[in-house]
Amino acid sequence: MSALKGGPAAMAAVGCTALVLIATAVTGGSVDEADSLPGGDAMGLNVEAIPAEYRDWVIQAGKLCADAPAALIAAQIEAESNWNPRAGSHAGAQGIAQFIPSTWATWGVDADSDGDADVWSPPDAIMTQARYDCYLADEVRRYKILGVENRQLMLAAYNAGPFAVAQAGGIPINGETEIYVPKIIQLMQKYSAALDETSGPFGARVIASAKRWLGTPYSWGGGSISGPTYGFAQGAGTKGFDCSSLVQYAVYHASGGKILLPRTSQVQVGEGKAVARKDLRPGDVIGFQLSGSAAGYDHIGIYVGGGQFIHAPRTGQTVSYARLTDGYYASRPQTIRRYG
């Protein structure tokens, strides 16, 4: 909960075309398209990190919208009250999710069906937190702010209020919100459990992280380290990845969050270690010049072995495999990078 007046206390870029926009991500996901994983996120949920008496409610809350998965709900609660259902603040915030009375009066729900929407009741507060998060995610999405993930804007709005986010054109710098947002994003790692992306050699983990999204639509400008998102321009109506966001996601999760690549393919190919073609191995990343030298390496994919790579190809297609011997790719200049 924030001591700021506007919080709950009161109410990318493209990497698969020649165009490079300076942005780390674009918008967040749909509020009704959560994954089927616990918590509705690209990562699983580390239920053991959540106090046992709150686990079921956190999981249920994490299913309300894709922008606020269970791991985020849990991380936010830790940041707000450290799981103390009787927490209070000098600004008048109350309960495990730290709402002040005026905000609670608007958003409070009776989640445990005891006939009372009670800010001191963890079930009521946790479900209200998720409800409010989802509202804020939709609200800040309307602002069309580039360069910041919608999820981060949602958290900023929870802390400082949506009006403050709109005024700042991003995360407000006020001595609190700019600390609050990354703190929760970092805490999400504590409450997240990777699926099959954390064991084995680094290259195998990169491949596993990408393979989980096979069949996901290509979305120009879509995708982030959190998973598929809506893109912009021709990708505005499609939730998915473009080529560089898929690579960014895979490397980020394979590294346990330690390697955050730039957002575009043209810049990604300047990171890591250059690899000769004869030394190519699974998990290496291959950049292609599909549109001529002026566009730089405007496409990128992940080598999986057997002469194949996984990538997000182009609008109208999905994350899939392709062969390096395919004439379309074989005839283009290529560069190989290794990040782990």
Coordinates of C-alpha atoms in Angstrom, one line a residue:
M1 CA 0.0 0.0 0.0
S2 CA 1.2 3.4 -0.8
A3 CA 1.2 6.5 1.3
L4 CA 0.7 8.4 -1.9
K5 CA -2.7 9.9 -2.6
G6 CA -3.3 8.2 -5.9
G7 CA -2.7 4.5 -5.2
P8 CA -5.1 1.9 -3.9
A9 CA -5.1 4.3 -1.1
A10 CA -7.3 6.5 -3.4
M11 CA -7.9 5.2 -6.5
A12 CA 8.1 -2.4 -27.9
A13 CA 9.6 -2.6 -29.9
V14 CA 9.8 -4.8 -33.0
G15 CA 12.7 -7.0 -33.7
C16 CA 11.6 -8.9 -36.9
T17 CA 11.4 -6.0 -39.3
A18 CA 13.8 -3.3 -40.4
L19 CA 12.1 -0.8 -38.1
V20 CA 13.6 -0.5 -34.7
L21 CA 11.6 1.2 -31.9
I22 CA 13.3 1.8 -28.6
A23 CA 11.1 0.0 -26.2
T24 CA 11.4 -2.9 -23.9
A25 CA 7.9 -4.2 -24.4
V26 CA 4.5 -3.0 -25.4
T27 CA 1.2 -4.0 -23.9
G28 CA 0.2 -6.7 -21.5
G29 CA -2.0 -9.7 -22.1
S30 CA -5.7 -10.1 -22.3
V31 CA -7.7 -10.1 -19.1
D32 CA -9.5 -13.2 -20.2
E33 CA -6.8 -15.4 -21.7
A34 CA -4.8 -16.7 -18.7
D35 CA -2.8 -19.8 -19.3
S36 CA -3.9 -23.0 -17.7
L37 CA -0.9 -23.2 -15.4
P38 CA -1.3 -22.5 -11.7
G39 CA -1.5 -18.8 -11.4
G40 CA -2.2 -18.2 -15.1
D41 CA 1.3 -17.1 -16.1
A42 CA 4.1 -18.3 -18.2
M43 CA 5.7 -19.6 -15.1
G44 CA 4.3 -22.2 -12.7
L45 CA 3.6 -21.2 -9.1
N46 CA 5.9 -22.1 -6.2
V47 CA 3.1 -22.9 -3.8
E48 CA 5.5 -23.7 -1.0
A49 CA 6.6 -20.1 -0.8
I50 CA 3.0 -19.0 0.0
P51 CA 1.7 -19.3 3.6
A52 CA -0.5 -22.4 3.6
E53 CA -3.6 -20.7 4.8
Y54 CA -3.6 -18.3 1.8
R55 CA -2.5 -20.6 -1.0
D56 CA -6.0 -21.5 -2.4
W57 CA -7.0 -17.9 -2.4
V58 CA -3.9 -16.7 -4.1
I59 CA -4.3 -19.4 -6.8
Q60 CA -7.9 -18.4 -7.3
A61 CA -7.0 -14.7 -7.4
G62 CA -4.3 -15.4 -10.0
K63 CA -6.9 -16.7 -12.4
L64 CA -8.9 -13.5 -12.8
C65 CA -6.6 -12.0 -15.5
A66 CA -3.4 -12.7 -17.2
D67 CA -1.8 -9.4 -16.0
A68 CA -2.0 -10.5 -12.4
P69 CA -1.0 -14.1 -12.1
A70 CA -0.7 -15.8 -8.7
A71 CA 3.0 -15.2 -8.4
L72 CA 2.4 -11.5 -8.8
I73 CA -0.4 -11.5 -6.3
A74 CA 1.8 -13.3 -3.8
A75 CA 4.7 -10.9 -4.5
Q76 CA 2.5 -7.9 -4.1
I77 CA 1.1 -9.1 -0.8
E78 CA 4.6 -9.6 0.5
A79 CA 5.5 -6.1 -0.5
E80 CA 2.3 -4.6 0.9
S81 CA 2.0 -6.3 4.3
N82 CA 4.5 -9.2 4.5
W83 CA 1.4 -11.5 4.8
N84 CA 0.1 -9.7 7.9
P85 CA -3.7 -9.6 7.8
R86 CA -3.8 -7.1 10.6
A87 CA -1.3 -4.7 9.0
G88 CA -2.0 -1.0 9.1
S89 CA -0.1 2.1 7.8
H90 CA 0.2 5.8 8.7
A91 CA -1.8 6.5 5.6
G92 CA -4.7 4.5 6.9
A93 CA -4.3 1.4 4.8
Q94 CA -5.7 -1.8 6.2
G95 CA -5.3 -5.5 5.9
I96 CA -3.2 -8.0 4.0
A97 CA -3.5 -6.0 0.7
Q98 CA -3.4 -2.6 2.3
F99 CA -6.6 -0.8 1.1
I100 CA -7.8 2.4 2.6
P101 CA -11.5 2.6 3.4
S102 CA -12.5 4.8 0.4
T103 CA -10.9 2.4 -2.1
W104 CA -12.3 -0.6 -0.3
A105 CA -15.8 0.9 -0.4
T106 CA -15.6 0.8 -4.2
W107 CA -13.8 -2.4 -4.8
G108 CA -14.2 -4.7 -1.8
V109 CA -15.8 -8.1 -2.4
D110 CA -17.2 -10.8 0.0
A111 CA -15.0 -13.6 -1.4
D112 CA -15.6 -16.0 1.5
S113 CA -19.4 -15.5 1.3
D114 CA -19.8 -14.7 5.0
G115 CA -22.1 -11.8 4.3
D116 CA -19.5 -9.1 4.8
A117 CA -16.9 -7.6 2.5
D118 CA -14.2 -7.2 5.2
V119 CA -10.9 -5.6 4.5
W120 CA -9.4 -7.5 7.5
S121 CA -10.5 -10.8 5.9
P122 CA -7.6 -12.3 3.8
P123 CA -9.9 -14.1 1.4
D124 CA -11.9 -10.9 0.8
A125 CA -8.8 -8.7 0.5
I126 CA -6.8 -11.0 -1.7
M127 CA -9.7 -11.4 -4.2
T128 CA -10.3 -7.6 -4.1
Q129 CA -6.6 -7.0 -4.8
A130 CA -6.8 -9.2 -7.9
R131 CA -10.0 -7.5 -9.0
Y132 CA -8.5 -4.1 -8.6
D133 CA -5.2 -5.2 -10.3
C134 CA -7.2 -6.4 -13.3
Y135 CA -9.2 -3.2 -13.5
L136 CA -5.9 -1.2 -13.4
A137 CA -4.3 -3.3 -16.1
D138 CA -7.2 -2.5 -18.5
E139 CA -7.2 1.1 -17.5
V140 CA -3.4 1.7 -18.1
R141 CA -3.6 -0.3 -21.3
R142 CA -5.8 2.4 -22.7
Y143 CA -3.0 5.0 -22.2
K144 CA -1.0 3.2 -24.9
I145 CA 2.3 3.9 -23.2
L146 CA 5.3 2.4 -25.0
G147 CA 8.5 1.2 -23.5
V148 CA 7.1 -0.2 -20.2
E149 CA 5.3 -3.5 -19.7
N150 CA 1.6 -3.2 -19.0
R151 CA 2.1 -5.3 -15.9
Q152 CA 4.6 -2.7 -14.5
L153 CA 2.2 0.1 -15.3
M154 CA -0.6 -1.8 -13.5
L155 CA 1.6 -2.1 -10.4
A156 CA 2.5 1.6 -10.6
A157 CA -1.1 2.5 -10.7
Y158 CA -1.9 0.3 -7.7
N159 CA 0.8 2.2 -5.8
A160 CA 0.4 5.8 -7.1
G161 CA -3.0 5.7 -8.9
P162 CA -3.8 5.5 -12.6
F163 CA -3.9 9.3 -13.0
A164 CA -0.3 9.5 -11.8
V165 CA 0.7 6.9 -14.4
A166 CA -1.1 8.8 -17.1
Q167 CA 0.5 12.1 -16.1
A168 CA 4.0 10.6 -15.9
G169 CA 3.6 8.7 -19.2
G170 CA 5.0 5.6 -17.4
I171 CA 6.1 4.8 -13.9
P172 CA 6.0 7.9 -11.7
I173 CA 9.2 9.0 -10.0
N174 CA 8.2 10.0 -6.6
G175 CA 10.6 8.2 -4.2
E176 CA 8.3 5.3 -3.8
T177 CA 6.6 3.9 -6.9
E178 CA 9.8 3.5 -8.9
I179 CA 11.0 1.3 -6.0
Y180 CA 7.7 -0.5 -5.5
V181 CA 7.4 -1.8 -9.0
P182 CA 10.8 -3.5 -9.5
K183 CA 10.6 -4.9 -6.0
I184 CA 7.4 -6.8 -6.9
I185 CA 8.8 -8.0 -10.2
Q186 CA 11.9 -9.3 -8.4
L187 CA 9.8 -11.0 -5.7
M188 CA 7.8 -12.8 -8.4
Q189 CA 10.9 -15.0 -8.9
K190 CA 10.5 -16.2 -5.3
Y191 CA 6.9 -17.3 -5.9
S192 CA 7.4 -18.7 -9.4
A193 CA 8.5 -22.2 -10.3
A194 CA 9.9 -22.8 -13.8
L195 CA 8.4 -25.8 -15.5
D196 CA 11.0 -27.7 -17.5
E197 CA 13.2 -24.7 -18.0
T198 CA 15.7 -24.9 -15.2
S199 CA 17.4 -28.2 -15.5
G200 CA 20.1 -29.4 -17.8
P201 CA 22.6 -27.4 -19.9
F202 CA 21.9 -23.8 -20.6
G203 CA 21.2 -24.4 -24.3
A204 CA 18.7 -27.1 -23.5
R205 CA 16.9 -24.7 -21.1
V206 CA 16.7 -22.1 -23.8
I207 CA 15.1 -24.5 -26.2
A208 CA 12.7 -25.8 -23.5
S209 CA 11.7 -22.2 -22.7
A210 CA 10.9 -21.5 -26.4
K211 CA 9.2 -24.9 -27.1
R212 CA 6.5 -24.3 -24.5
W213 CA 5.1 -21.6 -26.9
L214 CA 4.9 -23.8 -30.0
G215 CA 1.7 -22.9 -31.9
T216 CA 1.5 -19.4 -30.3
P217 CA 0.6 -16.7 -32.8
Y218 CA 3.1 -14.3 -34.2
S219 CA 2.3 -10.8 -33.1
W220 CA 4.3 -7.8 -34.4
G221 CA 5.7 -6.0 -31.3
G222 CA 4.1 -8.6 -29.0
G223 CA 5.6 -10.7 -26.3
S224 CA 7.8 -10.0 -23.3
I225 CA 9.7 -11.9 -20.6
S226 CA 6.3 -12.5 -19.0
G227 CA 4.9 -14.3 -22.0
P228 CA 2.7 -13.5 -25.0
T229 CA 1.2 -10.0 -25.1
Y230 CA -0.7 -8.0 -27.7
G231 CA 1.5 -6.2 -30.2
F232 CA 0.8 -3.1 -32.2
A233 CA 0.1 -2.1 -35.8
Q234 CA -0.6 -5.4 -37.6
G235 CA -0.1 -7.2 -34.2
A236 CA -2.5 -5.0 -32.3
G237 CA -5.3 -7.7 -32.3
T238 CA -3.0 -10.7 -31.7
K239 CA -1.6 -12.0 -28.5
G240 CA 1.7 -13.7 -29.1
F241 CA 5.4 -13.2 -29.7
D242 CA 7.5 -11.7 -32.5
C243 CA 10.9 -13.3 -33.2
S244 CA 13.0 -11.2 -30.8
S245 CA 10.6 -11.3 -27.9
L246 CA 10.5 -15.1 -28.1
V247 CA 14.3 -15.2 -27.9
Q248 CA 14.3 -12.6 -25.1
Y249 CA 11.8 -14.7 -23.2
A250 CA 13.7 -18.0 -23.7
V251 CA 17.1 -16.7 -22.7
Y252 CA 15.7 -14.8 -19.7
H253 CA 13.9 -17.9 -18.2
A254 CA 16.7 -20.3 -19.1
S255 CA 19.1 -18.1 -17.1
G256 CA 16.8 -17.8 -14.1
G257 CA 16.2 -14.2 -14.9
K258 CA 19.9 -13.3 -14.9
I259 CA 20.2 -12.5 -18.6
L260 CA 17.8 -9.9 -20.0
L261 CA 18.5 -9.4 -23.7
P262 CA 17.6 -6.2 -25.5
R263 CA 14.2 -6.2 -27.1
T264 CA 15.1 -6.2 -30.8
S265 CA 16.9 -8.7 -33.0
Q266 CA 19.3 -6.1 -34.4
V267 CA 20.6 -5.4 -30.9
Q268 CA 20.4 -9.0 -29.6
V269 CA 23.0 -10.2 -32.2
G270 CA 25.5 -7.9 -30.6
E271 CA 25.2 -9.5 -27.2
G272 CA 26.8 -12.7 -25.9
K273 CA 29.6 -14.6 -27.7
A274 CA 30.1 -14.9 -31.4
V275 CA 30.1 -18.5 -32.6
A276 CA 31.5 -20.0 -35.8
R277 CA 29.1 -22.1 -37.9
K278 CA 31.2 -25.2 -37.3
D279 CA 30.8 -24.7 -33.6
L280 CA 27.0 -24.3 -33.7
R281 CA 25.2 -26.2 -30.9
P282 CA 21.6 -26.4 -29.6
G283 CA 20.5 -23.3 -27.7
D284 CA 22.6 -21.0 -29.8
V285 CA 20.7 -18.1 -31.4
I286 CA 20.9 -17.3 -35.1
G287 CA 20.3 -13.9 -36.6
F288 CA 19.2 -13.5 -40.2
Q289 CA 19.4 -10.6 -42.6
L290 CA 16.1 -11.1 -44.4
S291 CA 15.6 -7.5 -45.7
G292 CA 19.1 -6.5 -46.8
S293 CA 22.1 -5.2 -45.0
A294 CA 20.5 -1.8 -44.2
A295 CA 17.9 -3.5 -42.0
G296 CA 20.6 -5.4 -40.0
Y297 CA 19.7 -8.8 -38.6
D298 CA 16.0 -8.4 -38.7
H299 CA 15.0 -12.0 -37.8
I300 CA 16.2 -14.3 -35.1
G301 CA 15.7 -17.9 -34.0
I302 CA 17.0 -20.6 -31.6
Y303 CA 18.9 -23.6 -33.0
V304 CA 17.5 -26.8 -31.7
G305 CA 19.8 -29.3 -33.4
G306 CA 19.3 -31.5 -36.5
G307 CA 19.6 -28.5 -38.8
Q308 CA 16.4 -27.0 -37.3
F309 CA 15.6 -23.8 -35.4
I310 CA 12.5 -22.6 -33.5
H311 CA 11.2 -19.1 -34.2
A312 CA 8.2 -16.8 -34.5
P313 CA 8.2 -16.4 -38.3
R314 CA 5.8 -13.6 -39.4
T315 CA 2.2 -12.3 -39.2
G316 CA -0.3 -15.0 -39.9
Q317 CA 2.0 -17.8 -38.7
T318 CA 2.8 -19.3 -35.3
V319 CA 5.9 -20.2 -33.2
S320 CA 7.2 -23.2 -35.1
Y321 CA 10.3 -25.1 -36.4
A322 CA 12.1 -24.3 -39.7
R323 CA 15.2 -25.8 -41.4
L324 CA 18.4 -24.0 -41.9
T325 CA 18.6 -25.6 -45.3
D326 CA 15.4 -23.9 -46.4
G327 CA 16.3 -21.8 -49.3
Y328 CA 14.7 -18.7 -47.9
Y329 CA 17.0 -18.8 -44.8
A330 CA 20.0 -20.6 -46.2
S331 CA 20.6 -17.8 -48.8
R332 CA 20.6 -15.0 -46.2
P333 CA 23.5 -13.7 -44.2
Q334 CA 23.6 -15.1 -40.7
T335 CA 25.3 -14.6 -37.4
I336 CA 25.4 -17.0 -34.4
R337 CA 25.5 -15.9 -30.8
R338 CA 25.8 -17.9 -27.5
Y339 CA 24.5 -16.2 -24.3
G340 CA 25.1 -18.8 -21.6

